[in-house]
PDB file of N, CA and C in Angstrom:
ATOM      1  N   MET N   1      10.353 -46.015 -27.771  1.00 45.00           N
ATOM      2  CA  MET N   1      11.054 -45.151 -26.851  1.00 45.00           C
ATOM      3  C   MET N   1      10.047 -44.172 -26.239  1.00 45.00           C
ATOM      4  N   GLU N   2       9.927 -44.184 -24.917  1.00 46.00           N
ATOM      5  CA  GLU N   2       8.973 -43.323 -24.237  1.00 46.00           C
ATOM      6  C   GLU N   2       9.714 -42.161 -23.584  1.00 46.00           C
ATOM      7  N   ILE N   3       9.221 -40.965 -23.804  1.00 50.00           N
ATOM      8  CA  ILE N   3       9.823 -39.761 -23.241  1.00 50.00           C
ATOM      9  C   ILE N   3       9.058 -39.390 -21.972  1.00 50.00           C
ATOM     10  N   ALA N   4       9.799 -39.088 -20.899  1.00 51.00           N
ATOM     11  CA  ALA N   4       9.160 -38.671 -19.655  1.00 51.00           C
ATOM     12  C   ALA N   4       8.498 -37.314 -19.856  1.00 51.00           C
ATOM     13  N   LYS N   5       7.415 -37.083 -19.110  1.00 52.00           N
ATOM     14  CA  LYS N   5       6.677 -35.825 -19.258  1.00 52.00           C
ATOM     15  C   LYS N   5       7.534 -34.608 -18.938  1.00 52.00           C
ATOM     16  N   ASN N   6       8.385 -34.733 -17.939  1.00 60.00           N
ATOM     17  CA  ASN N   6       9.135 -33.566 -17.481  1.00 60.00           C
ATOM     18  C   ASN N   6      10.556 -33.520 -18.053  1.00 60.00           C
ATOM     19  N   SER N   7      10.752 -33.995 -19.274  1.00 88.00           N
ATOM     20  CA  SER N   7      12.084 -33.975 -19.867  1.00 88.00           C
ATOM     21  C   SER N   7      12.306 -32.761 -20.782  1.00 88.00           C
ATOM     22  N   TYR N   8      11.359 -31.837 -20.809  1.00 92.00           N
ATOM     23  CA  TYR N   8      11.486 -30.635 -21.627  1.00 92.00           C
ATOM     24  C   TYR N   8      12.004 -29.487 -20.777  1.00 92.00           C
ATOM     25  N   ILE N   9      12.737 -28.585 -21.415  1.00 93.00           N
ATOM     26  CA  ILE N   9      13.229 -27.396 -20.722  1.00 93.00           C
ATOM     27  C   ILE N   9      13.238 -26.213 -21.683  1.00 93.00           C
ATOM     28  N   LYS N  10      12.846 -25.068 -21.153  1.00 93.00           N
ATOM     29  CA  LYS N  10      12.966 -23.801 -21.880  1.00 93.00           C
ATOM     30  C   LYS N  10      13.811 -22.917 -20.990  1.00 93.00           C
ATOM     31  N   GLY N  11      14.965 -22.511 -21.490  1.00 92.00           N
ATOM     32  CA  GLY N  11      15.845 -21.726 -20.639  1.00 92.00           C
ATOM     33  C   GLY N  11      17.023 -21.138 -21.389  1.00 92.00           C
ATOM     34  N   VAL N  12      17.933 -20.588 -20.601  1.00 91.00           N
ATOM     35  CA  VAL N  12      19.100 -19.888 -21.115  1.00 91.00           C
ATOM     36  C   VAL N  12      20.331 -20.762 -20.905  1.00 91.00           C
ATOM     37  N   ILE N  13      21.173 -20.847 -21.922  1.00 91.00           N
ATOM     38  CA  ILE N  13      22.417 -21.600 -21.813  1.00 91.00           C
ATOM     39  C   ILE N  13      23.372 -20.824 -20.908  1.00 91.00           C
ATOM     40  N   THR N  14      23.837 -21.485 -19.833  1.00 90.00           N
ATOM     41  CA  THR N  14      24.741 -20.822 -18.888  1.00 90.00           C
ATOM     42  C   THR N  14      26.191 -21.243 -19.070  1.00 90.00           C
ATOM     43  N   SER N  15      26.436 -22.442 -19.614  1.00 90.00           N
ATOM     44  CA  SER N  15      27.812 -22.856 -19.880  1.00 90.00           C
ATOM     45  C   SER N  15      27.852 -23.877 -21.015  1.00 90.00           C
ATOM     46  N   ILE N  16      28.992 -23.896 -21.704  1.00 91.00           N
ATOM     47  CA  ILE N  16      29.197 -24.798 -22.835  1.00 91.00           C
ATOM     48  C   ILE N  16      30.561 -25.461 -22.686  1.00 91.00           C
ATOM     49  N   SER N  17      30.599 -26.773 -22.929  1.00 90.00           N
ATOM     50  CA  SER N  17      31.866 -27.502 -22.974  1.00 90.00           C
ATOM     51  C   SER N  17      31.962 -28.192 -24.329  1.00 90.00           C
ATOM     52  N   LYS N  18      33.078 -28.010 -25.009  1.00 91.00           N
ATOM     53  CA  LYS N  18      33.279 -28.648 -26.318  1.00 91.00           C
ATOM     54  C   LYS N  18      33.784 -30.065 -26.105  1.00 91.00           C
ATOM     55  N   VAL N  19      33.132 -31.027 -26.763  1.00 89.00           N
ATOM     56  CA  VAL N  19      33.587 -32.412 -26.754  1.00 89.00           C
ATOM     57  C   VAL N  19      33.828 -32.837 -28.199  1.00 89.00           C
ATOM     58  N   ASN N  20      34.274 -34.075 -28.418  1.00 87.00           N
ATOM     59  CA  ASN N  20      34.683 -34.546 -29.753  1.00 87.00           C
ATOM     60  C   ASN N  20      33.660 -34.270 -30.842  1.00 87.00           C
ATOM     61  N   SER N  21      32.430 -34.711 -30.667  1.00 88.00           N
ATOM     62  CA  SER N  21      31.451 -34.611 -31.756  1.00 88.00           C
ATOM     63  C   SER N  21      30.332 -33.623 -31.487  1.00 88.00           C
ATOM     64  N   GLY N  22      30.518 -32.713 -30.537  1.00 90.00           N
ATOM     65  CA  GLY N  22      29.469 -31.737 -30.253  1.00 90.00           C
ATOM     66  C   GLY N  22      29.770 -30.906 -29.023  1.00 90.00           C
ATOM     67  N   TYR N  23      28.708 -30.583 -28.275  1.00 92.00           N
ATOM     68  CA  TYR N  23      28.824 -29.682 -27.135  1.00 92.00           C
ATOM     69  C   TYR N  23      27.994 -30.221 -25.968  1.00 92.00           C
ATOM     70  N   VAL N  24      28.467 -29.955 -24.752  1.00 92.00           N
ATOM     71  CA  VAL N  24      27.688 -30.255 -23.557  1.00 92.00           C
ATOM     72  C   VAL N  24      27.199 -28.917 -23.016  1.00 92.00           C
ATOM     73  N   TYR N  25      25.886 -28.764 -22.948  1.00 93.00           N
ATOM     74  CA  TYR N  25      25.268 -27.511 -22.527  1.00 93.00           C
ATOM     75  C   TYR N  25      24.691 -27.637 -21.130  1.00 93.00           C
ATOM     76  N   THR N  26      24.790 -26.562 -20.357  1.00 93.00           N
ATOM     77  CA  THR N  26      24.085 -26.435 -19.086  1.00 93.00           C
ATOM     78  C   THR N  26      23.041 -25.348 -19.289  1.00 93.00           C
ATOM     79  N   ILE N  27      21.788 -25.690 -19.001  1.00 92.00           N
ATOM     80  CA  ILE N  27      20.675 -24.774 -19.240  1.00 92.00           C
ATOM     81  C   ILE N  27      19.953 -24.511 -17.929  1.00 92.00           C
ATOM     82  N   GLU N  28      19.700 -23.232 -17.632  1.00 92.00           N
ATOM     83  CA  GLU N  28      18.894 -22.822 -16.482  1.00 92.00           C
ATOM     84  C   GLU N  28      17.537 -22.369 -17.004  1.00 92.00           C
ATOM     85  N   SER N  29      16.489 -22.850 -16.396  1.00 91.00           N
ATOM     86  CA  SER N  29      15.132 -22.638 -16.901  1.00 91.00           C
ATOM     87  C   SER N  29      14.645 -21.209 -16.723  1.00 91.00           C
ATOM     88  N   THR N  30      13.851 -20.753 -17.696  1.00 90.00           N
ATOM     89  CA  THR N  30      13.129 -19.486 -17.587  1.00 90.00           C
ATOM     90  C   THR N  30      11.630 -19.731 -17.468  1.00 90.00           C
ATOM     91  N   ASP N  31      11.204 -20.975 -17.711  1.00 88.00           N
ATOM     92  CA  ASP N  31       9.787 -21.324 -17.676  1.00 88.00           C
ATOM     93  C   ASP N  31       9.658 -22.751 -17.135  1.00 88.00           C
ATOM     94  N   THR N  32       9.029 -22.887 -15.963  1.00 87.00           N
ATOM     95  CA  THR N  32       8.865 -24.217 -15.364  1.00 87.00           C
ATOM     96  C   THR N  32       7.411 -24.665 -15.379  1.00 87.00           C
ATOM     97  N   SER N  33       6.568 -24.004 -16.162  1.00 87.00           N
ATOM     98  CA  SER N  33       5.168 -24.408 -16.229  1.00 87.00           C
ATOM     99  C   SER N  33       5.040 -25.761 -16.918  1.00 87.00           C
ATOM    100  N   ASN N  34       3.943 -26.441 -16.673  1.00 88.00           N
ATOM    101  CA  ASN N  34       3.640 -27.741 -17.284  1.00 88.00           C
ATOM    102  C   ASN N  34       4.704 -28.796 -17.006  1.00 88.00           C
ATOM    103  N   GLY N  35       5.337 -28.726 -15.848  1.00 86.00           N
ATOM    104  CA  GLY N  35       6.287 -29.754 -15.445  1.00 86.00           C
ATOM    105  C   GLY N  35       7.629 -29.707 -16.149  1.00 86.00           C
ATOM    106  N   LYS N  36       8.012 -28.544 -16.698  1.00 89.00           N
ATOM    107  CA  LYS N  36       9.320 -28.443 -17.354  1.00 89.00           C
ATOM    108  C   LYS N  36      10.424 -28.498 -16.296  1.00 89.00           C
ATOM    109  N   LEU N  37      11.606 -28.905 -16.720  1.00 90.00           N
ATOM    110  CA  LEU N  37      12.758 -29.005 -15.826  1.00 90.00           C
ATOM    111  C   LEU N  37      13.218 -27.629 -15.374  1.00 90.00           C
ATOM    112  N   THR N  38      13.808 -27.550 -14.179  1.00 91.00           N
ATOM    113  CA  THR N  38      14.346 -26.279 -13.685  1.00 91.00           C
ATOM    114  C   THR N  38      15.763 -26.036 -14.188  1.00 91.00           C
ATOM    115  N   SER N  39      16.506 -27.112 -14.434  1.00 92.00           N
ATOM    116  CA  SER N  39      17.836 -27.008 -15.021  1.00 92.00           C
ATOM    117  C   SER N  39      18.170 -28.341 -15.676  1.00 92.00           C
ATOM    118  N   ALA N  40      19.103 -28.320 -16.617  1.00 92.00           N
ATOM    119  CA  ALA N  40      19.477 -29.543 -17.319  1.00 92.00           C
ATOM    120  C   ALA N  40      20.880 -29.417 -17.872  1.00 92.00           C
ATOM    121  N   GLN N  41      21.518 -30.568 -18.030  1.00 93.00           N
ATOM    122  CA  GLN N  41      22.828 -30.628 -18.669  1.00 93.00           C
ATOM    123  C   GLN N  41      22.804 -31.800 -19.629  1.00 93.00           C
ATOM    124  N   GLY N  42      23.207 -31.552 -20.866  1.00 92.00           N
ATOM    125  CA  GLY N  42      23.160 -32.615 -21.853  1.00 92.00           C
ATOM    126  C   GLY N  42      23.977 -32.295 -23.081  1.00 92.00           C
ATOM    127  N   PHE N  43      24.060 -33.274 -23.969  1.00 93.00           N
ATOM    128  CA  PHE N  43      24.864 -33.187 -25.184  1.00 93.00           C
ATOM    129  C   PHE N  43      23.998 -32.848 -26.394  1.00 93.00           C
ATOM    130  N   SER N  44      24.553 -32.020 -27.279  1.00 92.00           N
ATOM    131  CA  SER N  44      23.920 -31.735 -28.563  1.00 92.00           C
ATOM    132  C   SER N  44      25.011 -31.383 -29.566  1.00 92.00           C
ATOM    133  N   SER N  45      24.769 -31.692 -30.832  1.00 90.00           N
ATOM    134  CA  SER N  45      25.739 -31.356 -31.879  1.00 90.00           C
ATOM    135  C   SER N  45      25.474 -29.979 -32.468  1.00 90.00           C
ATOM    136  N   LYS N  46      24.385 -29.338 -32.059  1.00 89.00           N
ATOM    137  CA  LYS N  46      24.028 -28.024 -32.594  1.00 89.00           C
ATOM    138  C   LYS N  46      24.838 -26.929 -31.879  1.00 89.00           C
ATOM    139  N   PRO N  47      25.535 -26.075 -32.625  1.00 89.00           N
ATOM    140  CA  PRO N  47      26.323 -25.014 -31.982  1.00 89.00           C
ATOM    141  C   PRO N  47      25.444 -23.855 -31.513  1.00 89.00           C
ATOM    142  N   CYS N  48      25.681 -23.417 -30.280  1.00 89.00           N
ATOM    143  CA  CYS N  48      24.974 -22.273 -29.687  1.00 89.00           C
ATOM    144  C   CYS N  48      25.954 -21.477 -28.844  1.00 89.00           C
ATOM    145  N   ASN N  49      25.493 -20.378 -28.309  1.00 88.00           N
ATOM    146  CA  ASN N  49      26.328 -19.525 -27.463  1.00 88.00           C
ATOM    147  C   ASN N  49      25.726 -19.394 -26.074  1.00 88.00           C
ATOM    148  N   VAL N  50      26.579 -19.025 -25.127  1.00 88.00           N
ATOM    149  CA  VAL N  50      26.091 -18.740 -23.774  1.00 88.00           C
ATOM    150  C   VAL N  50      25.154 -17.542 -23.864  1.00 88.00           C
ATOM    151  N   GLY N  51      24.004 -17.632 -23.204  1.00 88.00           N
ATOM    152  CA  GLY N  51      23.028 -16.550 -23.221  1.00 88.00           C
ATOM    153  C   GLY N  51      21.903 -16.753 -24.215  1.00 88.00           C
ATOM    154  N   ASP N  52      21.974 -17.789 -25.056  1.00 90.00           N
ATOM    155  CA  ASP N  52      20.896 -18.065 -26.008  1.00 90.00           C
ATOM    156  C   ASP N  52      19.706 -18.697 -25.292  1.00 90.00           C
ATOM    157  N   LEU N  53      18.502 -18.307 -25.686  1.00 91.00           N
ATOM    158  CA  LEU N  53      17.278 -18.904 -25.160  1.00 91.00           C
ATOM    159  C   LEU N  53      16.938 -20.108 -26.027  1.00 91.00           C
ATOM    160  N   VAL N  54      16.808 -21.284 -25.395  1.00 93.00           N
ATOM    161  CA  VAL N  54      16.577 -22.519 -26.143  1.00 93.00           C
ATOM    162  C   VAL N  54      15.388 -23.282 -25.574  1.00 93.00           C
ATOM    163  N   TYR N  55      14.859 -24.171 -26.400  1.00 93.00           N
ATOM    164  CA  TYR N  55      13.829 -25.120 -25.987  1.00 93.00           C
ATOM    165  C   TYR N  55      14.357 -26.486 -26.380  1.00 93.00           C
ATOM    166  N   ALA N  56      14.429 -27.403 -25.406  1.00 93.00           N
ATOM    167  CA  ALA N  56      15.053 -28.689 -25.686  1.00 93.00           C
ATOM    168  C   ALA N  56      14.318 -29.818 -24.982  1.00 93.00           C
ATOM    169  N   ARG N  57      14.513 -31.034 -25.531  1.00 93.00           N
ATOM    170  CA  ARG N  57      13.977 -32.237 -24.900  1.00 93.00           C
ATOM    171  C   ARG N  57      15.175 -33.105 -24.533  1.00 93.00           C
ATOM    172  N   LEU N  58      15.293 -33.410 -23.243  1.00 91.00           N
ATOM    173  CA  LEU N  58      16.400 -34.205 -22.732  1.00 91.00           C
ATOM    174  C   LEU N  58      16.004 -35.667 -22.711  1.00 91.00           C
ATOM    175  N   ASN N  59      16.815 -36.504 -23.358  1.00 89.00           N
ATOM    176  CA  ASN N  59      16.583 -37.946 -23.381  1.00 89.00           C
ATOM    177  C   ASN N  59      17.854 -38.598 -22.857  1.00 89.00           C
ATOM    178  N   GLY N  60      17.860 -38.960 -21.580  1.00 87.00           N
ATOM    179  CA  GLY N  60      19.071 -39.464 -20.943  1.00 87.00           C
ATOM    180  C   GLY N  60      20.048 -38.329 -20.739  1.00 87.00           C
ATOM    181  N   ALA N  61      21.233 -38.423 -21.347  1.00 87.00           N
ATOM    182  CA  ALA N  61      22.240 -37.371 -21.243  1.00 87.00           C
ATOM    183  C   ALA N  61      22.359 -36.591 -22.547  1.00 87.00           C
ATOM    184  N   LYS N  62      21.394 -36.758 -23.453  1.00 91.00           N
ATOM    185  CA  LYS N  62      21.462 -36.130 -24.767  1.00 91.00           C
ATOM    186  C   LYS N  62      20.178 -35.356 -25.056  1.00 91.00           C
ATOM    187  N   PHE N  63      20.338 -34.196 -25.674  1.00 91.00           N
ATOM    188  CA  PHE N  63      19.179 -33.439 -26.138  1.00 91.00           C
ATOM    189  C   PHE N  63      18.814 -33.977 -27.513  1.00 91.00           C
ATOM    190  N   ASP N  64      17.663 -34.669 -27.635  1.00 89.00           N
ATOM    191  CA  ASP N  64      17.279 -35.171 -28.951  1.00 89.00           C
ATOM    192  C   ASP N  64      16.441 -34.167 -29.726  1.00 89.00           C
ATOM    193  N   TYR N  65      15.987 -33.101 -29.078  1.00 92.00           N
ATOM    194  CA  TYR N  65      15.354 -31.969 -29.765  1.00 92.00           C
ATOM    195  C   TYR N  65      15.977 -30.721 -29.163  1.00 92.00           C
ATOM    196  N   PHE N  66      16.480 -29.836 -29.984  1.00 91.00           N
ATOM    197  CA  PHE N  66      17.200 -28.657 -29.496  1.00 91.00           C
ATOM    198  C   PHE N  66      16.937 -27.508 -30.453  1.00 91.00           C
ATOM    199  N   ALA N  67      16.190 -26.503 -30.015  1.00 91.00           N
ATOM    200  CA  ALA N  67      15.855 -25.367 -30.874  1.00 91.00           C
ATOM    201  C   ALA N  67      16.277 -24.065 -30.205  1.00 91.00           C
ATOM    202  N   VAL N  68      16.932 -23.211 -30.954  1.00 91.00           N
ATOM    203  CA  VAL N  68      17.312 -21.882 -30.466  1.00 91.00           C
ATOM    204  C   VAL N  68      16.140 -20.947 -30.724  1.00 91.00           C
ATOM    205  N   LEU N  69      15.579 -20.381 -29.646  1.00 91.00           N
ATOM    206  CA  LEU N  69      14.450 -19.458 -29.783  1.00 91.00           C
ATOM    207  C   LEU N  69      14.923 -18.027 -30.011  1.00 91.00           C
ATOM    208  N   VAL N  70      15.879 -17.574 -29.174  1.00 87.00           N
ATOM    209  CA  VAL N  70      16.403 -16.211 -29.292  1.00 87.00           C
ATOM    210  C   VAL N  70      17.911 -16.261 -29.060  1.00 87.00           C
ATOM    211  N   THR N  71      18.676 -15.804 -30.041  1.00 85.00           N
ATOM    212  CA  THR N  71      20.123 -15.747 -29.838  1.00 85.00           C
ATOM    213  C   THR N  71      20.467 -14.514 -29.015  1.00 85.00           C
ATOM    214  N   GLY N  72      21.370 -14.668 -28.067  1.00 81.00           N
ATOM    215  CA  GLY N  72      21.780 -13.547 -27.221  1.00 81.00           C
ATOM    216  C   GLY N  72      20.702 -13.053 -26.281  1.00 81.00           C
ATOM    217  N   PHE N  73      19.834 -13.939 -25.816  1.00 79.00           N
ATOM    218  CA  PHE N  73      18.722 -13.541 -24.954  1.00 79.00           C
ATOM    219  C   PHE N  73      19.220 -13.000 -23.623  1.00 79.00           C
ATOM    220  N   GLU N  74      20.171 -13.663 -23.003  1.00 67.00           N
ATOM    221  CA  GLU N  74      20.767 -13.273 -21.729  1.00 67.00           C
ATOM    222  C   GLU N  74      19.751 -12.763 -20.723  1.00 67.00           C
ATOM    223  N   ARG N  75      19.187 -13.666 -20.011  1.00 51.00           N
ATOM    224  CA  ARG N  75      18.176 -13.349 -19.001  1.00 51.00           C
ATOM    225  C   ARG N  75      18.693 -12.286 -18.035  1.00 51.00           C
ATOM    226  N   VAL N  76      18.081 -11.122 -18.084  1.00 50.00           N
ATOM    227  CA  VAL N  76      18.495  -9.995 -17.252  1.00 50.00           C
ATOM    228  C   VAL N  76      17.414  -9.736 -16.225  1.00 50.00           C
ATOM    229  N   GLN N  77      17.818  -9.725 -14.978  1.00 53.00           N
ATOM    230  CA  GLN N  77      16.861  -9.406 -13.926  1.00 53.00           C
ATOM    231  C   GLN N  77      16.986  -7.923 -13.623  1.00 53.00           C
ATOM    232  N   GLU N  78      15.867  -7.257 -13.656  1.00 53.00           N
ATOM    233  CA  GLU N  78      15.882  -5.827 -13.427  1.00 53.00           C
ATOM    234  C   GLU N  78      16.082  -5.554 -11.942  1.00 53.00           C
ATOM    235  N   PRO N  79      17.005  -4.666 -11.618  1.00 55.00           N
ATOM    236  CA  PRO N  79      17.236  -4.366 -10.208  1.00 55.00           C
ATOM    237  C   PRO N  79      16.067  -3.579  -9.618  1.00 55.00           C
ATOM    238  N   ALA N  80      15.897  -3.733  -8.332  1.00 54.00           N
ATOM    239  CA  ALA N  80      14.846  -2.978  -7.650  1.00 54.00           C
ATOM    240  C   ALA N  80      15.214  -1.497  -7.663  1.00 54.00           C
ATOM    241  N   ILE N  81      14.231  -0.665  -7.846  1.00 58.00           N
ATOM    242  CA  ILE N  81      14.474   0.773  -7.880  1.00 58.00           C
ATOM    243  C   ILE N  81      14.403   1.310  -6.459  1.00 58.00           C
ATOM    244  N   ILE N  82      15.527   1.852  -6.024  1.00 58.00           N
ATOM    245  CA  ILE N  82      15.592   2.411  -4.676  1.00 58.00           C
ATOM    246  C   ILE N  82      15.973   3.880  -4.826  1.00 58.00           C
ATOM    247  N   LYS N  83      15.113   4.724  -4.322  1.00 60.00           N
ATOM    248  CA  LYS N  83      15.391   6.152  -4.391  1.00 60.00           C
ATOM    249  C   LYS N  83      15.644   6.666  -2.983  1.00 60.00           C
ATOM    250  N   LYS N  84      16.691   7.438  -2.848  1.00 63.00           N
ATOM    251  CA  LYS N  84      17.011   8.031  -1.551  1.00 63.00           C
ATOM    252  C   LYS N  84      16.744   9.524  -1.643  1.00 63.00           C
ATOM    253  N   HIS N  85      16.081  10.036  -0.672  1.00 62.00           N
ATOM    254  CA  HIS N  85      15.813  11.463  -0.610  1.00 62.00           C
ATOM    255  C   HIS N  85      16.512  12.001   0.629  1.00 62.00           C
ATOM    256  N   HIS N  86      17.456  12.887   0.389  1.00 65.00           N
ATOM    257  CA  HIS N  86      18.174  13.492   1.504  1.00 65.00           C
ATOM    258  C   HIS N  86      17.540  14.845   1.789  1.00 65.00           C
ATOM    259  N   ARG N  87      17.074  15.014   3.000  1.00 65.00           N
ATOM    260  CA  ARG N  87      16.466  16.287   3.372  1.00 65.00           C
ATOM    261  C   ARG N  87      17.494  17.118   4.114  1.00 65.00           C
ATOM    262  N   THR N  88      17.768  18.257   3.573  1.00 69.00           N
ATOM    263  CA  THR N  88      18.682  19.195   4.224  1.00 69.00           C
ATOM    264  C   THR N  88      17.989  20.547   4.274  1.00 69.00           C
ATOM    265  N   LYS N  89      18.597  21.442   5.004  1.00 68.00           N
ATOM    266  CA  LYS N  89      17.996  22.772   5.117  1.00 68.00           C
ATOM    267  C   LYS N  89      18.081  23.527   3.792  1.00 68.00           C
ATOM    268  N   GLN N  90      18.982  23.115   2.919  1.00 68.00           N
ATOM    269  CA  GLN N  90      19.115  23.797   1.632  1.00 68.00           C
ATOM    270  C   GLN N  90      17.954  23.488   0.700  1.00 68.00           C
ATOM    271  N   ASN N  91      17.408  22.267   0.749  1.00 64.00           N
ATOM    272  CA  ASN N  91      16.341  21.946  -0.187  1.00 64.00           C
ATOM    273  C   ASN N  91      14.952  22.042   0.422  1.00 64.00           C
ATOM    274  N   LEU N  92      14.835  22.657   1.595  1.00 67.00           N
ATOM    275  CA  LEU N  92      13.518  22.894   2.181  1.00 67.00           C
ATOM    276  C   LEU N  92      12.934  24.173   1.590  1.00 67.00           C
ATOM    277  N   THR N  93      11.661  24.178   1.391  1.00 69.00           N
ATOM    278  CA  THR N  93      11.008  25.383   0.876  1.00 69.00           C
ATOM    279  C   THR N  93      10.350  26.118   2.034  1.00 69.00           C
ATOM    280  N   VAL N  94      10.277  27.410   1.889  1.00 69.00           N
ATOM    281  CA  VAL N  94       9.653  28.239   2.921  1.00 69.00           C
ATOM    282  C   VAL N  94       8.221  28.504   2.483  1.00 69.00           C
ATOM    283  N   ASP N  95       7.291  28.058   3.298  1.00 71.00           N
ATOM    284  CA  ASP N  95       5.887  28.298   3.001  1.00 71.00           C
ATOM    285  C   ASP N  95       5.433  29.537   3.760  1.00 71.00           C
ATOM    286  N   SER N  96       4.735  30.407   3.063  1.00 74.00           N
ATOM    287  CA  SER N  96       4.228  31.600   3.737  1.00 74.00           C
ATOM    288  C   SER N  96       2.923  31.269   4.445  1.00 74.00           C
ATOM    289  N   ILE N  97       2.743  31.880   5.572  1.00 74.00           N
ATOM    290  CA  ILE N  97       1.524  31.656   6.364  1.00 74.00           C
ATOM    291  C   ILE N  97       0.417  32.463   5.694  1.00 74.00           C
ATOM    292  N   PRO N  98      -0.736  31.817   5.489  1.00 71.00           N
ATOM    293  CA  PRO N  98      -1.817  32.525   4.821  1.00 71.00           C
ATOM    294  C   PRO N  98      -2.298  33.733   5.658  1.00 71.00           C
ATOM    295  N   VAL N  99      -2.605  34.811   4.953  1.00 75.00           N
ATOM    296  CA  VAL N  99      -3.124  36.015   5.588  1.00 75.00           C
ATOM    297  C   VAL N  99      -4.633  35.854   5.716  1.00 75.00           C
ATOM    298  N   VAL N 100      -5.149  36.339   6.806  1.00 76.00           N
ATOM    299  CA  VAL N 100      -6.586  36.212   7.033  1.00 76.00           C
ATOM    300  C   VAL N 100      -7.338  37.028   5.997  1.00 76.00           C
ATOM    301  N   GLU N 101      -8.263  36.396   5.382  1.00 75.00           N
ATOM    302  CA  GLU N 101      -9.069  37.070   4.381  1.00 75.00           C
ATOM    303  C   GLU N 101     -10.500  37.113   4.879  1.00 75.00           C
ATOM    304  N   SER N 102     -11.128  38.221   4.602  1.00 77.00           N
ATOM    305  CA  SER N 102     -12.529  38.308   4.991  1.00 77.00           C
ATOM    306  C   SER N 102     -13.384  38.397   3.742  1.00 77.00           C
ATOM    307  N   ILE N 103     -14.451  37.636   3.781  1.00 76.00           N
ATOM    308  CA  ILE N 103     -15.366  37.620   2.663  1.00 76.00           C
ATOM    309  C   ILE N 103     -16.707  38.134   3.168  1.00 76.00           C
ATOM    310  N   GLU N 104     -17.233  39.108   2.482  1.00 79.00           N
ATOM    311  CA  GLU N 104     -18.515  39.688   2.913  1.00 79.00           C
ATOM    312  C   GLU N 104     -19.566  39.427   1.853  1.00 79.00           C
ATOM    313  N   PHE N 105     -20.781  39.116   2.318  1.00 75.00           N
ATOM    314  CA  PHE N 105     -21.908  38.889   1.429  1.00 75.00           C
ATOM    315  C   PHE N 105     -22.907  39.965   1.531  1.00 75.00           C
TER     316      PHE N 105
END
C-alpha cells in the first residue's frame, strides 16, 4: 500500500458527524508546508472535539493515522488593532510661546 506524499494534514477539526462505528471529521489546515493538505474530510474511530488540533494521514476516505496534538486548540485569529483618535478642542493642550532669552558671555 503506497501513501501519497500530500495525504498528511495538520489542522483544526471544524465539524464532526457521528456514524455507526466512528466519526467523520472535517479538518481545516493550520500548516501547509511540505505539501500537506489544506483541508480534509475522513473517517476515524478516535473520539475528538471541534477545535482540537490534530495531525492525520488520509488514506482514501479514512484517516489511518490520527493523533490529537492539542485539545481545545481553537485556531483564533487576532483582530487588527485599530485605534481612533478624536481631536476636539477639549483635549488640545495650550503651548506657551517661548520668551526671548538672552545669553551673555
